[in-house]
mmCIF file of C-alpha atoms and ligand atoms in Angstrom:
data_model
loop_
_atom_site.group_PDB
_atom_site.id
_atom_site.type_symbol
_atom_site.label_atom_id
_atom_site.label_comp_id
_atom_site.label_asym_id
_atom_site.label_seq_id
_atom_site.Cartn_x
_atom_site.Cartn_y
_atom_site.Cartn_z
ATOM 1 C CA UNK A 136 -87.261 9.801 -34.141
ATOM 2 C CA UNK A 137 -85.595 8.528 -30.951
ATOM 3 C CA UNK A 138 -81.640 8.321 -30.786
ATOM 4 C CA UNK A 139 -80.851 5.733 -28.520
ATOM 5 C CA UNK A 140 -77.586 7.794 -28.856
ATOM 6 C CA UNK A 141 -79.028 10.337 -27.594
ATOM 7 C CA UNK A 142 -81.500 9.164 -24.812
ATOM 8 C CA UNK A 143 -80.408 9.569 -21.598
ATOM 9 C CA UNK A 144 -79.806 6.853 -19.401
ATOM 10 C CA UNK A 145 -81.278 6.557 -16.040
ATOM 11 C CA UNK A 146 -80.817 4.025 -13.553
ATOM 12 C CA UNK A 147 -83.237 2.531 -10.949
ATOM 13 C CA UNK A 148 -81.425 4.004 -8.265
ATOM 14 C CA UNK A 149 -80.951 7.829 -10.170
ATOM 15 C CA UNK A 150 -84.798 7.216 -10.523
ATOM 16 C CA UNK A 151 -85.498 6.494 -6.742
ATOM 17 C CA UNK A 152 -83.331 9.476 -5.792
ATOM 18 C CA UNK A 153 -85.680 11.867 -8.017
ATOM 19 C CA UNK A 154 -88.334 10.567 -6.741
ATOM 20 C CA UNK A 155 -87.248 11.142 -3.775
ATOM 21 C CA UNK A 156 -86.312 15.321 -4.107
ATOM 22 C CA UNK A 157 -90.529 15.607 -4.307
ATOM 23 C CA UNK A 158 -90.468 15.109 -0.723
ATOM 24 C CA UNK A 159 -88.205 18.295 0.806
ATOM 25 C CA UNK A 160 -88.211 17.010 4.367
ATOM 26 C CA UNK A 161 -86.427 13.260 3.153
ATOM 27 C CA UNK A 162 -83.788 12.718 4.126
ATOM 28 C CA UNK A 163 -83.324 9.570 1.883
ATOM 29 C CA UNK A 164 -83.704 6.730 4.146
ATOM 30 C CA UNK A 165 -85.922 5.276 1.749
ATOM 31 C CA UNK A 166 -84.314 5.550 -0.993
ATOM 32 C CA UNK A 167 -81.221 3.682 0.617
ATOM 33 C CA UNK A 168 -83.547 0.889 1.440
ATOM 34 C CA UNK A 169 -85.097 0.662 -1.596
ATOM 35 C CA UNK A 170 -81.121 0.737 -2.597
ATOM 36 C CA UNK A 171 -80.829 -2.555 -0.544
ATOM 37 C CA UNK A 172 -83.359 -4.438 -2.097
ATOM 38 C CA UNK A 173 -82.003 -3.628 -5.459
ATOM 39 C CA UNK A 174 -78.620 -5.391 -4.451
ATOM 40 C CA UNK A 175 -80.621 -8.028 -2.631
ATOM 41 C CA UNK A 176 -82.230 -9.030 -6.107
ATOM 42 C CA UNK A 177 -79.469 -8.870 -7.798
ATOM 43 C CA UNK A 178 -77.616 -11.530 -6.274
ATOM 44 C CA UNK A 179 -80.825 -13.887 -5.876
ATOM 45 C CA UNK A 180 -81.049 -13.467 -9.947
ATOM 46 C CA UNK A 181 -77.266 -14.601 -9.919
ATOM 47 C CA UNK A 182 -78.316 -17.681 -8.459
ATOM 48 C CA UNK A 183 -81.747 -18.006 -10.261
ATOM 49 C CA UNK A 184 -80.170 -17.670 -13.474
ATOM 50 C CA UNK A 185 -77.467 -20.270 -12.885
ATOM 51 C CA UNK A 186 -79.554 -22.625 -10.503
ATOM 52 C CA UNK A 187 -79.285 -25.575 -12.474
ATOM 53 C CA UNK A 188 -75.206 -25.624 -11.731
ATOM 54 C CA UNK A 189 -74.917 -24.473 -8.331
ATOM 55 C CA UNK A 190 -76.346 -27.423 -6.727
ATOM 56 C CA UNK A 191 -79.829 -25.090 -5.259
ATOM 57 C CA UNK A 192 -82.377 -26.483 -7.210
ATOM 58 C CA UNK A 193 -84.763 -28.641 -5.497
ATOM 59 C CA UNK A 194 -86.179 -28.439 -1.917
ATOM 60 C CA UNK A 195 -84.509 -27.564 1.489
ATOM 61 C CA UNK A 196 -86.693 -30.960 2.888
ATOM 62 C CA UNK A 197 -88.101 -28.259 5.707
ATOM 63 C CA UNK A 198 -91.404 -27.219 5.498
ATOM 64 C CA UNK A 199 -92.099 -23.119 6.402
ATOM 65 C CA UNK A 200 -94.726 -21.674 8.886
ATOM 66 C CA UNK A 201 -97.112 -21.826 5.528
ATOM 67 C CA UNK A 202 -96.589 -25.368 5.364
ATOM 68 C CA UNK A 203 -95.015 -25.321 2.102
ATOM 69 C CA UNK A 204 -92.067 -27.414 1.125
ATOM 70 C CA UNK A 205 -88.842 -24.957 1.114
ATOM 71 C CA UNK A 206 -86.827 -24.714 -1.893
ATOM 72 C CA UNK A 207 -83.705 -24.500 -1.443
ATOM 73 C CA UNK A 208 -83.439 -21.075 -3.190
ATOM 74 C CA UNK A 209 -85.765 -19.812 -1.032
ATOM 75 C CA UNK A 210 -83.229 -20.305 1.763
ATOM 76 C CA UNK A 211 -80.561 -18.055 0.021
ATOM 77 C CA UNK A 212 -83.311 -15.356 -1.226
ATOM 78 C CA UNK A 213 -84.330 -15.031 1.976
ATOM 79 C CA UNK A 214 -80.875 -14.686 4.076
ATOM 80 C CA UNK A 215 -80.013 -12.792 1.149
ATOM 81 C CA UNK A 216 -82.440 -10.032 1.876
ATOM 82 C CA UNK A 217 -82.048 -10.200 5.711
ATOM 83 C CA UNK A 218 -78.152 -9.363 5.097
ATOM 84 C CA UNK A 219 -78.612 -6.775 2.098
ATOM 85 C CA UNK A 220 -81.047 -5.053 4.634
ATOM 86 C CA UNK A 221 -80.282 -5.804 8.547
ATOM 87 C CA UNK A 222 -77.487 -3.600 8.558
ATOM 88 C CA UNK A 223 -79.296 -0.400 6.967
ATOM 89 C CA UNK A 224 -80.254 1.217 10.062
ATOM 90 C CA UNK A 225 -83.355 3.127 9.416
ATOM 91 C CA UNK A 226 -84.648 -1.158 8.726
ATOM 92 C CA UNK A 227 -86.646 -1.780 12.226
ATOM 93 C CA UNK A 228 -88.397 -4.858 11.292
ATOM 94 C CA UNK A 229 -88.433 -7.011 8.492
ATOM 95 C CA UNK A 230 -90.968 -9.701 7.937
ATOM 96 C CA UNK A 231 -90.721 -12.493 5.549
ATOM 97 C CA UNK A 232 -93.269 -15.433 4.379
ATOM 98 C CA UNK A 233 -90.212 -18.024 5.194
ATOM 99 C CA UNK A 234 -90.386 -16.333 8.928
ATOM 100 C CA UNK A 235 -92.591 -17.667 11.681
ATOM 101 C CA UNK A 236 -91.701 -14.078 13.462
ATOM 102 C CA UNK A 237 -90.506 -10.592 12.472
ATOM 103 C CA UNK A 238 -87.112 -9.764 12.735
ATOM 104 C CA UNK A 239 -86.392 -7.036 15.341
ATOM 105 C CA UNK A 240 -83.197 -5.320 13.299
ATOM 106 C CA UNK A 241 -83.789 -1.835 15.551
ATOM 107 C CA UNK A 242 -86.659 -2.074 17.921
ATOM 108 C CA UNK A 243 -88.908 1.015 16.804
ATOM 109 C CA UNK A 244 -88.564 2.609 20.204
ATOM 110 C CA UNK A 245 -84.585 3.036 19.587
ATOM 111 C CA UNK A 246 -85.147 4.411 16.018
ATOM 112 C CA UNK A 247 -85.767 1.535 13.894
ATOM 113 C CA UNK A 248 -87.993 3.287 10.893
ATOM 114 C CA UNK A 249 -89.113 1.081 8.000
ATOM 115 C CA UNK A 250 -90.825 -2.525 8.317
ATOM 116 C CA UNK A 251 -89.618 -4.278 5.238
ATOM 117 C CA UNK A 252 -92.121 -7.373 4.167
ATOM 118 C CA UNK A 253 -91.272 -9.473 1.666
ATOM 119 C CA UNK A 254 -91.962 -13.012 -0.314
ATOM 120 C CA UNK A 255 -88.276 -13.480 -0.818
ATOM 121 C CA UNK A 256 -88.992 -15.906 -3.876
ATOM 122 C CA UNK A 257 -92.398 -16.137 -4.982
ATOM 123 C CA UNK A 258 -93.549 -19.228 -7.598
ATOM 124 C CA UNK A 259 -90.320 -21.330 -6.164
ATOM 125 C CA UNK A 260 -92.053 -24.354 -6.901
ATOM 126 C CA UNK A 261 -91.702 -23.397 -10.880
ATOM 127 C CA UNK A 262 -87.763 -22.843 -9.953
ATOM 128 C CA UNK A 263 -87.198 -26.869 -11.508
ATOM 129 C CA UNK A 264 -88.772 -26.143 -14.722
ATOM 130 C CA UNK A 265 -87.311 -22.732 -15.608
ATOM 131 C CA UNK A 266 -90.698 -20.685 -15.096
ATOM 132 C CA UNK A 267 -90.286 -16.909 -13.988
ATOM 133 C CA UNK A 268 -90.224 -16.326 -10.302
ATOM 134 C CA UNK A 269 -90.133 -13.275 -8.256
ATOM 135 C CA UNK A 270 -89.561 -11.488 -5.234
ATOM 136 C CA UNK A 271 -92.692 -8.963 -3.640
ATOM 137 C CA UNK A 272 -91.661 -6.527 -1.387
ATOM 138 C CA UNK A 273 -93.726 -3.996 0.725
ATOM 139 C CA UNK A 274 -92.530 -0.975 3.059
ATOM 140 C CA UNK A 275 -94.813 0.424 5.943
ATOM 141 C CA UNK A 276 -93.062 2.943 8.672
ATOM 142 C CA UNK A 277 -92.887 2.087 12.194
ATOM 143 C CA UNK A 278 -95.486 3.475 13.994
ATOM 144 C CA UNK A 279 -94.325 5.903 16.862
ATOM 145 C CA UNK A 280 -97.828 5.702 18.677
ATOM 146 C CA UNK A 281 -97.175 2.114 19.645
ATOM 147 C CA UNK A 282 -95.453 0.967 22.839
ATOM 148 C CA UNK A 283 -92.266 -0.461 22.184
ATOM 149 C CA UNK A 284 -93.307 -4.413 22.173
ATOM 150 C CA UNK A 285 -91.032 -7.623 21.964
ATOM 151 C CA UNK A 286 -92.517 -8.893 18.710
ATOM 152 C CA UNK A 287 -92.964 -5.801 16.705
ATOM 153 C CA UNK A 288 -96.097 -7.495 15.163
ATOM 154 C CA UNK A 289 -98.700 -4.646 16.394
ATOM 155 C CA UNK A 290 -96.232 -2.358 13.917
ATOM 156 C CA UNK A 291 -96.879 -5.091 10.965
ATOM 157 C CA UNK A 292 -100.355 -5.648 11.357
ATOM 158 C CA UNK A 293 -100.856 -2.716 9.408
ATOM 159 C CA UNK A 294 -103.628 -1.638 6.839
ATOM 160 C CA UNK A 295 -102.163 -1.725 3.146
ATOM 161 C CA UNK A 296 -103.157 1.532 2.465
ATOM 162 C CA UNK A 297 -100.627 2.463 4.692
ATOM 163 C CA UNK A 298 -97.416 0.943 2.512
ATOM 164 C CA UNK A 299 -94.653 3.930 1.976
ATOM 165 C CA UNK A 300 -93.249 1.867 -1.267
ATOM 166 C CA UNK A 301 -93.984 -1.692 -2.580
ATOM 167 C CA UNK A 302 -92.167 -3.617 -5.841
ATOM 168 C CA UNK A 303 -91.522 -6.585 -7.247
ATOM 169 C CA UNK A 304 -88.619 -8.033 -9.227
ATOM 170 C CA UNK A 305 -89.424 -10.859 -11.805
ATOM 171 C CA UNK A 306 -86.764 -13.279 -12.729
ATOM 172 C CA UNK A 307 -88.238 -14.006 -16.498
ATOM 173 C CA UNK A 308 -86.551 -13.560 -19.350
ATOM 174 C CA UNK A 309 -84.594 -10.775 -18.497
ATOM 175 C CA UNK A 310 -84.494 -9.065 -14.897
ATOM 176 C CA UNK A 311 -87.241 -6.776 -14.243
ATOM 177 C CA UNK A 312 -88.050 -4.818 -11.568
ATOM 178 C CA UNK A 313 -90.989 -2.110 -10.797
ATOM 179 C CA UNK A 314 -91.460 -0.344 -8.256
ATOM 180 C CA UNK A 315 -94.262 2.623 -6.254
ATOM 181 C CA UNK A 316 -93.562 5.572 -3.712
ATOM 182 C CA UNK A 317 -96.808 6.209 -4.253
ATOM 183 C CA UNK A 318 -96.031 8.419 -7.186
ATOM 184 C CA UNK A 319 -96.113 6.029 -9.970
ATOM 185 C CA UNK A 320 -95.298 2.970 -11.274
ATOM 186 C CA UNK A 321 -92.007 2.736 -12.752
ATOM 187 C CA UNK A 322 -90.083 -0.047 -14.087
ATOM 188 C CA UNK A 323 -86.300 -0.830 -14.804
ATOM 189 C CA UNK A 324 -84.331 -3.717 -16.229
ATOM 190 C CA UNK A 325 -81.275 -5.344 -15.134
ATOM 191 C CA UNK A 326 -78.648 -4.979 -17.522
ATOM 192 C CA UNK A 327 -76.330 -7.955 -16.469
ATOM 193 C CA UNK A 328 -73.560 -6.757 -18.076
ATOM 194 C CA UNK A 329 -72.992 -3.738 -15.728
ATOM 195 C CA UNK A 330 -75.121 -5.107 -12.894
ATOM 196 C CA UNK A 331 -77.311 -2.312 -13.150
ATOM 197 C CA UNK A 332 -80.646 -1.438 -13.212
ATOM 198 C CA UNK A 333 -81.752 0.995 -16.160
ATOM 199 C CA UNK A 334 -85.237 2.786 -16.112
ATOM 200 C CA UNK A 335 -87.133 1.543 -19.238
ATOM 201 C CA UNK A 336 -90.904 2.761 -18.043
ATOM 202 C CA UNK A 337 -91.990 5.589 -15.992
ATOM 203 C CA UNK A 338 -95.665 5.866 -14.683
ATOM 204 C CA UNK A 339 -96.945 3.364 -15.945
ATOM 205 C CA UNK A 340 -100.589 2.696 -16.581
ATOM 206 C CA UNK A 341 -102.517 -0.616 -16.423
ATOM 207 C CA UNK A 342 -104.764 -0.710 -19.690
ATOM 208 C CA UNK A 343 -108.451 -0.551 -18.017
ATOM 209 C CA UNK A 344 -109.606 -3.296 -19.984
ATOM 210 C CA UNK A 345 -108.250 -6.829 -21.277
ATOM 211 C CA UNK A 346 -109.601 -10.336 -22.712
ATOM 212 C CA UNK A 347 -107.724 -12.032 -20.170
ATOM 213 C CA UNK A 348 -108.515 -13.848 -17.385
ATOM 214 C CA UNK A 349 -105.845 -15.720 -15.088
ATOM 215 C CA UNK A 350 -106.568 -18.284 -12.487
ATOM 216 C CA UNK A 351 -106.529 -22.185 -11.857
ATOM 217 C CA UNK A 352 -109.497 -23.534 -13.237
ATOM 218 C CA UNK A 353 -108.872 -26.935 -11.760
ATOM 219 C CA UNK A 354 -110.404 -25.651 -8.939
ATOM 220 C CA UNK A 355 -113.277 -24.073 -10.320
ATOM 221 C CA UNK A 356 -116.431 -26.512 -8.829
ATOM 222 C CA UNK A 357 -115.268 -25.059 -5.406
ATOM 223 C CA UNK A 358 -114.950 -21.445 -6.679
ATOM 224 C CA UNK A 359 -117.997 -19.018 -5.328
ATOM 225 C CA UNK A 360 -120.574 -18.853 -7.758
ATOM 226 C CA UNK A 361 -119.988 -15.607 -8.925
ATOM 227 C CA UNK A 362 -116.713 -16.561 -9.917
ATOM 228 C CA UNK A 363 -117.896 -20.284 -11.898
ATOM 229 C CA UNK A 364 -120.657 -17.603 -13.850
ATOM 230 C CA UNK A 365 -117.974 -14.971 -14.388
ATOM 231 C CA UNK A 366 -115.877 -17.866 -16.377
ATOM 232 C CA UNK A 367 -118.606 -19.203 -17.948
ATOM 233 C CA UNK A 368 -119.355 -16.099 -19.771
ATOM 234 C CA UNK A 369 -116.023 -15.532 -20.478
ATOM 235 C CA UNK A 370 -115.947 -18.758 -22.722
ATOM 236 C CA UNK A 371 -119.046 -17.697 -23.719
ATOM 237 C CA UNK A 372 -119.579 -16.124 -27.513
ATOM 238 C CA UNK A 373 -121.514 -13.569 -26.404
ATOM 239 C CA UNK A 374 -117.450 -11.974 -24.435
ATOM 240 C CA UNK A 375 -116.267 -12.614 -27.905
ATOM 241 C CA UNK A 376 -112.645 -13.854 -27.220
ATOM 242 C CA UNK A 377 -110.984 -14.305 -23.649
ATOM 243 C CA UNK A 378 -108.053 -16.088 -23.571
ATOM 244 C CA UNK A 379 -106.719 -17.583 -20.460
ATOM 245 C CA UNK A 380 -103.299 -17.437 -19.407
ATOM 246 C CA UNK A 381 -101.474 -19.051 -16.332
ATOM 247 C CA UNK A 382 -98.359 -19.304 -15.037
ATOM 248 C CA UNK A 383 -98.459 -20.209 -11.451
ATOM 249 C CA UNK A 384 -96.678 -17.751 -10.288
ATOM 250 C CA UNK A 385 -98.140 -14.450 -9.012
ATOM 251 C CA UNK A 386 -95.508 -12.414 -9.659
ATOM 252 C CA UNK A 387 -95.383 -13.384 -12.938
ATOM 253 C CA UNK A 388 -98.954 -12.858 -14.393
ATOM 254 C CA UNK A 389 -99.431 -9.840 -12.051
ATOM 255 C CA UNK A 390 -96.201 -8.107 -14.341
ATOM 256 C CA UNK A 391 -98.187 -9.514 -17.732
ATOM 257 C CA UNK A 392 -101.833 -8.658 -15.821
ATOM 258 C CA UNK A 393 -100.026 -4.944 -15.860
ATOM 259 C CA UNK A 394 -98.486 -4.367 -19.195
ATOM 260 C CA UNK A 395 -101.223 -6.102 -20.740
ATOM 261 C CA UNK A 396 -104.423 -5.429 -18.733
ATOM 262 C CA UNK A 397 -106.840 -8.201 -17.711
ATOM 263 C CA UNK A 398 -107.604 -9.696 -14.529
ATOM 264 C CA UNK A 399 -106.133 -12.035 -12.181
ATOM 265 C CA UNK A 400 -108.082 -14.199 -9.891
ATOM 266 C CA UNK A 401 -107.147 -16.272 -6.384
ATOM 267 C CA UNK A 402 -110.814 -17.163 -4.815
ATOM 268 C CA UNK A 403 -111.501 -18.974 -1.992
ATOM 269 C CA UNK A 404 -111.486 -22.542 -2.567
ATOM 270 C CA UNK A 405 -112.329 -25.358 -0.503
ATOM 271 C CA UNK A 406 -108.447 -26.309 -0.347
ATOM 272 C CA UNK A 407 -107.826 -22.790 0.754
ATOM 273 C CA UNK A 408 -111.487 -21.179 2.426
ATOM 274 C CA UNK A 409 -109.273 -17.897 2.648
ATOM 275 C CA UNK A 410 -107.849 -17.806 -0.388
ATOM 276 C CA UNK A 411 -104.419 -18.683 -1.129
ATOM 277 C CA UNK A 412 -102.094 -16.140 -1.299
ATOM 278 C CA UNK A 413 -101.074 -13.718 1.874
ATOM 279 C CA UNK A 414 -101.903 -10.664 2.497
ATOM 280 C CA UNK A 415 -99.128 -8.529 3.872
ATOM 281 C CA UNK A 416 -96.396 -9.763 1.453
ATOM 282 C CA UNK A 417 -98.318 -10.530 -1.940
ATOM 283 C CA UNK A 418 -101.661 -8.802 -2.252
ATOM 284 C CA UNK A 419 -101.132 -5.933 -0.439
ATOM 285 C CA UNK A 420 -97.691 -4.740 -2.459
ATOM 286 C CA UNK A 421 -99.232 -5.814 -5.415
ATOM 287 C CA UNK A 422 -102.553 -4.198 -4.794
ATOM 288 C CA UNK A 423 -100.923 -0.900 -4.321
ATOM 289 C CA UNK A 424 -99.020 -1.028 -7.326
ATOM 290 C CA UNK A 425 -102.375 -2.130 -9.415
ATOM 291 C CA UNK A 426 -103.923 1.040 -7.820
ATOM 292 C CA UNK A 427 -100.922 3.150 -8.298
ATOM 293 C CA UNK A 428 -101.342 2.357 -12.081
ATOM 294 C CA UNK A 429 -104.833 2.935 -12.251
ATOM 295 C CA UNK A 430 -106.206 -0.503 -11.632
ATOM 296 C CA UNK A 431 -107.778 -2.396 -8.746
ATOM 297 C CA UNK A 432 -107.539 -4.654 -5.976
ATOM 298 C CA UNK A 433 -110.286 -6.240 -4.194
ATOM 299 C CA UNK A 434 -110.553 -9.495 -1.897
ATOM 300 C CA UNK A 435 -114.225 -10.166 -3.562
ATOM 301 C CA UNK A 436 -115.576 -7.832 -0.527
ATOM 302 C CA UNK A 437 -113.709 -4.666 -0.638
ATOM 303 C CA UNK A 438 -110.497 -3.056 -1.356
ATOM 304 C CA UNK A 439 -107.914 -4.994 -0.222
ATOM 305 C CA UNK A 440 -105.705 -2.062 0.865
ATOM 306 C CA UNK A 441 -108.878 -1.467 3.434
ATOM 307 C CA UNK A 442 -108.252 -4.586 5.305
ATOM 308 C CA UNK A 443 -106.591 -4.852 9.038
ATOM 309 C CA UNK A 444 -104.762 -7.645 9.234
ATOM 310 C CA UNK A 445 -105.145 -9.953 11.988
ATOM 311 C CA UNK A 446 -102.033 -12.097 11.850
ATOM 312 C CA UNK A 447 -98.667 -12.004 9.891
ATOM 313 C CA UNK A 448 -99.253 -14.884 7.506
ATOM 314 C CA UNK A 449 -102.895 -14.365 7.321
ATOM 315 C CA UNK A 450 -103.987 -15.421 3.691
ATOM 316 C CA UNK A 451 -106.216 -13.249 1.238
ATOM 317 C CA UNK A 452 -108.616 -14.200 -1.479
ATOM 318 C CA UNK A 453 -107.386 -11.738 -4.369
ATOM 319 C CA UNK A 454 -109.247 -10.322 -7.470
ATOM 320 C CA UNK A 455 -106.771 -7.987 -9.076
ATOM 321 C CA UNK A 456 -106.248 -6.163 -12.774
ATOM 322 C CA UNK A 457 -107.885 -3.866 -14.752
ATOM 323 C CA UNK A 458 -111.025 -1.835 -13.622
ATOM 324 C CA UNK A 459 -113.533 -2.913 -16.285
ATOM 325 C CA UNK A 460 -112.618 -6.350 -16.108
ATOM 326 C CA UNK A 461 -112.520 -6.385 -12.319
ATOM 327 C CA UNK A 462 -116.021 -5.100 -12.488
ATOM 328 C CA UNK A 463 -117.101 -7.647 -14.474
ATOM 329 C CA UNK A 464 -116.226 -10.001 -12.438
ATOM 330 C CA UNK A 465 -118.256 -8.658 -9.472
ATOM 331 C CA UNK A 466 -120.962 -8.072 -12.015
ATOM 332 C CA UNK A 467 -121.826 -11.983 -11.841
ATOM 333 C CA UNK A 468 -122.052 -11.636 -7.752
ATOM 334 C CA UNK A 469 -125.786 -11.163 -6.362
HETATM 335 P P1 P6P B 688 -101.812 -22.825 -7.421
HETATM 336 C C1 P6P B 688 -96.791 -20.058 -6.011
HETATM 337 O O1 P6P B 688 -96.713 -21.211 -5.198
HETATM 338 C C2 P6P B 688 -97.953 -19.222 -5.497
HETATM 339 O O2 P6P B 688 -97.764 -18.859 -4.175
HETATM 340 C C3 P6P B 688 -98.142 -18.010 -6.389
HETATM 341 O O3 P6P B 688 -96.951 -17.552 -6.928
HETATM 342 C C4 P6P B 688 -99.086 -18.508 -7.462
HETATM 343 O O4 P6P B 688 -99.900 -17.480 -7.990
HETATM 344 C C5 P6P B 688 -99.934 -19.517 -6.698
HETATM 345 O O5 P6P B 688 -99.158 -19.981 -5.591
HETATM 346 C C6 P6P B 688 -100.290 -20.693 -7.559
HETATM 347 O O6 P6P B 688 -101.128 -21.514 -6.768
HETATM 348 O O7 P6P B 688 -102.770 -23.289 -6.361
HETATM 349 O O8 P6P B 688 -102.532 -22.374 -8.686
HETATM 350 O O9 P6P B 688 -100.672 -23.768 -7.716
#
């Protein structure tokens, strides 16, 4: 019988640091990083959780290189990550999806390490009616083979195989954040009490199967076929009980697609021919934390983590969950 007496505690950032000692030659520059986007989440929850009183609900009236109207607490996310992080100097680049460019904190060819890429508050649009948000975040290193170039992009436009660490933090009913090194998924929640993040799941595993399915069916006549059979059968008697759950924001039912298993599902549409969500901020973090927990990741063609990415904001249809029910999905493509 557990003694929550006696348990020990262990904090996000204890749990980073031991993570950390499996790698001899480390000399923790990751681990401070990762130390930087705990304290940039921290303060964006402060303002998530009290939005409703601090005068930041409700949109920016900008639009951002996607497009998309801005919330305004996508403005202070944002500039809060860019300040938690542009003065940690192993940060060389950090790209965000409210960004038209990267920002050049320490040009690669003067030392600059990491590439930080991040959705700084994913799902803002469900900010109003007091749905959980998130933020993504993904880490690649800079890569010392390439000439030292204005932009950075040729560092970004990496494969997502490639990602050193990737998390997200979901701003639900309590503070949760998980995290991958690629040794693991492991998950802490914010005790708001202490500010601090305590370690509540360690390696984490996806269940490999799940009677959930979660995408907008309002767009299902422009879905590919596979897709429109895959949902027919799973209203079907013969799948004997799917249930469908949505909550419009990614971050949100990837965290339930992982502690409960199932799939998640972002096809092309005719709205959005390449899918929806992007690539090196969203899918790609997310992807390698599905895989890191034993599930999968696939744009309908491949693994995801395979693809090169051609542009920063490029977009990404996204199939993502547990392995059996992934593969069932592709089971209904010819
Ligand atoms: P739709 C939120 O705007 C978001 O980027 C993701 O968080 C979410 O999964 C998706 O868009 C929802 O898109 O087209 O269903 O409203």
């Amino acid at each position: 019988m557990k003694n929550s007496l006696t348990e020990p505690i262990v904090t996000a950032i204890q749990h980073i640091h031991e993570q950390q000692r499996s790698h001899p030659d480390a000399m923790g520059d990751l681990s401070w990083l990762l130390d930087g986007i705990l304290t940039a989440t921290k303060i964006i929850q402060s303002y998530v959780r009290r939005a409703g009183i601090l005068d930041v609900i409700g949109s920016q009236g900008t639009t951002n290189v996607q497009g998309e109207i801005v919330q305004k607490l996508d403005i202070i996310a944002n500039e809060t990550i860019l300040r938690c992080l542009g003065y940690r100097d192993i940060v060389g680049i950090m790209v965000s999806e409210e960004d038209d460019e990267p920002t050049i904190v320490k040009s690669p060819g003067s030392g600059g390490k990491y590439i930080v890429l991040f959705d700084p508050l994913d799902g803002s649009s469900n900010i109003d009616v007091n749905v959980s948000i998130g933020t993504i975040f993904s880490v690649l290193r800079c890569r010392p083979d390439l000439p030292d170039e204005k932009t950075g992009l040729a560092h970004c436009l990496q494969r997502g195989a490639e990602q050193v660490a990737a998390g997200y933090v979901v701003y639900g009913s309590s503070t949760v954040m998980a995290y991958t090194t690629g040794q693991g998924v492991h998950m802490a929640t914010l005790d708001p009490s202490v500010g601090t993040y305590v370690l509540h799941a360690e390696n984490l595993k996806m269940p490999a199967r799940g009677k959930t399915y979660s995408c907008n069916e309002a767009y299902c006549d422009t879905f590919p076929e596979g897709v429109q059979k895959y949902l027919r059968w799973a209203k079907s008697e013969e799948a004997g009980g799917y249930g469908l759950r949505y909550i419009g924001s990614l971050v949100a039912d990837f965290h339930r697609t992982m502690l409960k298993g199932g799939v998640f599902l972002y096809p092309p549409t005719s709205k959005n021919p390449q899918g929806k969500l992007r690539l090196l901020y969203e899918a790609n973090p997310l992807a390698f934390m599905a895989e890191q927990a034993g599930g999968v990741a696939t744009d309908f063609t491949g693994r995801l983590m395979d693809k090169t990415p051609t542009s920063l904001h490029e977009r990404t249809p996204l199939l993502i969950g547990s392995t059996e029910e992934v593969e069932r999905v592709m089971s209904f493509f010819d």
